Backbone as CSV, one residue per row, in Angstrom:
resi,resn,N_x,N_y,N_z,CA_x,CA_y,CA_z,C_x,C_y,C_z
1,UNK,130.965,106.790,64.598,129.389,106.488,64.371,129.778,105.065,64.298
2,UNK,129.019,104.464,65.195,128.530,103.134,65.785,127.686,102.089,64.736
3,UNK,127.800,101.077,64.683,127.258,100.072,63.612,125.822,100.181,64.107
4,UNK,124.393,99.831,63.481,123.345,99.965,63.963,123.293,98.145,64.322
5,UNK,122.568,98.069,65.499,122.382,96.943,66.061,121.359,96.345,65.313
6,UNK,121.173,94.899,64.998,120.195,93.981,64.871,118.965,94.232,65.985
7,UNK,117.847,93.838,65.572,116.812,93.764,66.461,116.777,93.012,67.791
8,UNK,117.347,91.678,67.120,117.527,90.901,68.298,118.937,91.334,69.311
9,UNK,119.905,91.762,68.610,120.869,92.264,69.479,120.446,93.895,70.135
10,UNK,119.621,94.595,69.757,118.983,95.404,70.583,118.267,95.517,71.548
11,UNK,117.350,94.274,71.663,116.770,93.729,72.496,117.529,93.188,73.716
12,UNK,118.762,92.166,73.562,119.568,91.368,74.286,120.474,92.969,74.883
13,UNK,120.588,93.827,74.413,121.302,95.138,75.224,120.500,95.760,76.081
14,UNK,119.211,95.817,75.784,118.192,96.492,76.407,118.096,96.061,77.592
15,UNK,117.743,94.367,77.430,117.290,93.499,78.590,118.651,93.270,79.490
16,UNK,119.858,93.558,78.906,121.208,93.624,79.782,121.416,94.765,80.726
17,UNK,121.172,95.726,80.065,121.068,96.852,80.668,120.371,97.611,81.918
18,UNK,118.961,96.831,81.931,118.224,96.652,82.878,117.909,96.142,83.876
19,UNK,118.873,94.865,83.925,119.078,93.937,84.719,119.515,94.273,86.058
20,UNK,120.981,95.277,86.306,121.202,95.621,87.448,120.369,96.774,88.180
21,UNK,119.357,97.112,87.462,118.494,98.418,88.079,116.995,97.685,88.649
22,UNK,116.855,96.245,88.613,115.864,96.250,89.098,115.346,96.368,90.806
23,UNK,113.957,96.570,90.826,113.829,97.364,92.419,113.309,95.854,93.350
24,UNK,113.473,94.998,92.872,112.492,93.627,93.918,113.386,93.760,95.042
25,UNK,114.388,93.945,95.201,115.169,93.902,96.908,114.973,95.070,97.306
26,UNK,114.294,96.111,96.797,114.144,97.401,97.437,113.581,97.040,98.730
27,UNK,113.400,97.900,99.670,112.761,97.806,101.075,111.085,97.840,100.913
28,UNK,110.657,99.005,100.068,109.270,99.041,99.805,108.767,98.061,98.975
29,UNK,109.617,97.513,98.082,109.067,96.317,97.236,108.745,95.242,98.276
30,UNK,109.910,94.972,98.814,109.820,93.739,99.958,108.908,93.840,100.990
31,UNK,108.497,95.052,101.825,107.371,95.089,102.594,105.994,95.199,101.659
32,UNK,106.160,95.497,100.367,104.666,95.206,99.725,104.532,93.878,99.766
33,UNK,105.327,93.001,98.933,105.483,91.879,98.918,105.097,91.066,100.197
34,UNK,105.451,91.384,101.308,105.351,90.844,102.735,103.808,91.202,103.140
35,UNK,103.060,92.059,102.505,101.962,92.709,102.893,101.949,93.450,104.073
36,UNK,103.221,94.434,104.415,103.106,95.260,105.598,103.008,96.640,105.028
37,UNK,102.553,96.850,103.709,102.467,98.549,103.522,100.815,98.588,103.911
38,UNK,100.887,99.899,104.458,99.238,100.229,104.729,98.525,101.046,103.457
39,UNK,97.156,101.152,103.683,96.523,101.496,102.559,96.900,102.725,102.219
40,UNK,97.492,103.609,102.969,97.804,105.083,102.681,99.243,105.147,101.830
41,UNK,100.438,104.008,102.444,101.468,103.866,101.472,100.839,103.243,100.292
42,UNK,100.497,102.733,100.010,100.176,102.117,98.586,99.040,103.112,97.775
43,UNK,98.321,104.068,98.274,97.595,104.950,97.660,98.916,106.070,97.373
44,UNK,99.854,106.418,98.087,101.062,107.335,98.171,101.603,106.985,96.655
45,UNK,101.846,105.629,96.888,102.799,105.031,95.887,102.167,105.102,94.384
46,UNK,100.872,105.071,94.410,100.081,104.689,93.039,100.021,106.072,92.710
47,UNK,99.908,107.299,93.428,99.744,108.829,92.757,101.240,108.957,92.418
48,UNK,102.234,108.692,93.023,103.843,109.232,91.928,103.728,108.161,91.229
49,UNK,103.508,106.974,90.885,103.695,106.082,89.695,102.741,106.768,88.875
50,UNK,101.653,107.051,89.137,100.893,107.752,87.937,101.664,109.034,87.395
51,UNK,102.216,110.091,87.836,103.010,110.892,87.249,104.544,110.169,86.414
52,UNK,104.625,109.091,86.875,105.753,108.490,86.012,105.065,107.799,84.829
53,UNK,104.042,107.034,84.695,103.277,106.412,83.319,102.970,107.227,82.718
54,UNK,101.757,108.382,83.272,101.099,109.161,82.358,101.825,109.841,81.243
55,UNK,102.879,109.967,81.527,103.824,110.387,80.380,104.369,109.457,79.267
56,UNK,104.016,108.082,79.503,104.606,107.216,78.769,104.176,107.150,77.312
57,UNK,102.862,107.174,77.309,102.152,107.268,76.420,102.528,108.316,75.242
58,UNK,102.825,109.569,75.031,103.314,110.503,74.224,104.660,110.508,74.194
59,UNK,105.438,109.983,75.236,106.984,109.694,74.607,106.862,108.452,73.785
60,UNK,106.172,107.385,73.768,106.407,106.320,73.150,105.536,106.583,71.697
61,UNK,104.727,107.380,71.478,104.162,107.971,70.066,105.440,108.813,69.351
62,UNK,106.216,109.430,70.248,107.337,110.292,69.638,108.406,109.618,68.967
63,UNK,108.567,108.546,69.922,109.687,107.596,69.619,109.096,106.972,68.377
64,UNK,107.923,106.195,68.252,107.353,105.477,67.116,107.424,106.128,66.032
65,UNK,107.447,107.513,66.012,107.413,108.265,64.791,108.788,108.368,64.270
66,UNK,110.061,107.947,65.135,111.216,108.398,64.588,111.774,106.935,64.354
67,UNK,111.395,105.651,64.461,111.867,104.255,64.249,111.790,103.862,63.364
68,UNK,113.159,103.631,62.439,112.971,103.241,60.953,112.974,101.611,60.949
69,UNK,112.902,100.943,61.916,112.730,99.586,61.914,111.514,99.160,62.193
70,UNK,110.742,98.620,61.331,109.069,98.226,61.225,108.985,97.144,62.507
71,UNK,109.880,96.263,62.527,109.498,94.928,63.811,109.647,95.872,65.371
72,UNK,110.290,96.864,65.564,110.731,97.799,66.582,108.958,98.767,66.649
73,UNK,109.016,99.371,65.556,107.501,100.134,65.510,106.360,99.255,65.914
74,UNK,106.070,98.305,65.506,105.063,97.217,65.734,105.090,97.037,67.500
75,UNK,106.452,96.681,67.779,106.576,96.127,68.800,106.188,97.283,70.049
76,UNK,106.412,98.707,69.577,106.243,99.732,70.525,104.656,100.268,70.196
77,UNK,104.184,99.915,69.187,102.769,100.474,69.063,101.861,99.349,69.840
78,UNK,102.236,98.134,69.897,101.711,97.354,70.688,101.742,97.545,72.266
79,UNK,102.848,98.091,72.869,103.107,98.487,74.051,102.206,99.951,74.614
80,UNK,102.135,100.564,73.410,101.633,102.066,73.490,100.038,101.758,73.875
81,UNK,99.410,100.866,72.821,97.715,100.528,72.817,97.686,100.029,74.559
82,UNK,98.836,99.206,74.532,98.431,98.580,76.151,98.553,99.478,76.879
83,UNK,98.951,100.542,77.146,99.288,101.839,78.136,97.817,102.320,77.695
84,UNK,97.695,102.987,76.535,96.171,103.963,76.353,94.851,103.283,76.755
85,UNK,94.755,101.920,76.321,93.839,100.770,76.506,92.512,101.704,75.294
86,UNK,92.657,102.342,74.282,91.802,102.771,73.441,90.224,102.016,73.284
87,UNK,90.683,100.706,73.091,88.885,99.899,73.175,88.225,99.601,74.861
88,UNK,89.039,100.217,76.003,88.542,99.836,76.894,88.586,100.928,77.930
89,UNK,87.829,102.112,77.663,88.081,103.084,78.524,87.816,102.735,80.051
90,UNK,88.626,103.526,80.804,88.707,103.398,82.142,89.992,102.645,82.340
91,UNK,90.405,101.919,81.729,91.103,100.874,81.690,93.104,101.152,81.552
92,UNK,93.109,102.349,81.052,94.530,102.703,80.973,95.165,102.339,82.174
93,UNK,96.302,102.204,81.676,97.443,102.318,82.830,97.074,103.649,84.135
94,UNK,97.228,104.902,83.494,96.916,105.687,84.427,95.847,105.991,84.924
95,UNK,94.512,105.709,84.180,93.236,105.708,84.966,93.145,104.398,86.247
96,UNK,93.879,103.213,85.803,93.930,102.165,86.774,94.841,102.586,87.934
97,UNK,95.393,103.347,88.076,96.430,103.872,89.410,95.869,104.759,90.158
98,UNK,95.039,105.688,89.163,93.860,106.451,90.117,93.075,105.618,90.639
99,UNK,92.530,104.755,90.228,91.381,104.156,90.670,91.670,103.092,91.942
100,UNK,93.156,102.656,91.932,93.727,101.660,92.677,93.901,102.853,94.097
101,UNK,94.322,104.130,93.937,95.069,105.327,94.627,93.574,105.299,95.470
102,UNK,92.534,105.510,94.929,91.318,106.085,95.308,90.713,105.361,96.660
């Protein structure tokens, strides 16, 4: 069994794991940054991205219920609220993508 990481160690490991996976140099990202995508291409991206982010709130909620670390739970809860935007109907990330794709 491995030792449990401290919160700071966990965040550092998470950031290090993500670094090589960035999409900033992907041709689609470059074309977007250069204003070279059509409205149809952006709309299709939004539709595809919707299916990715629509599943995030339930996943975060399940993870939240299993996290033993209070600081980590609060960080995740803040992110979950930002995804669903309960105080601002129509402003959840999935809804914003649907509006963008329309």
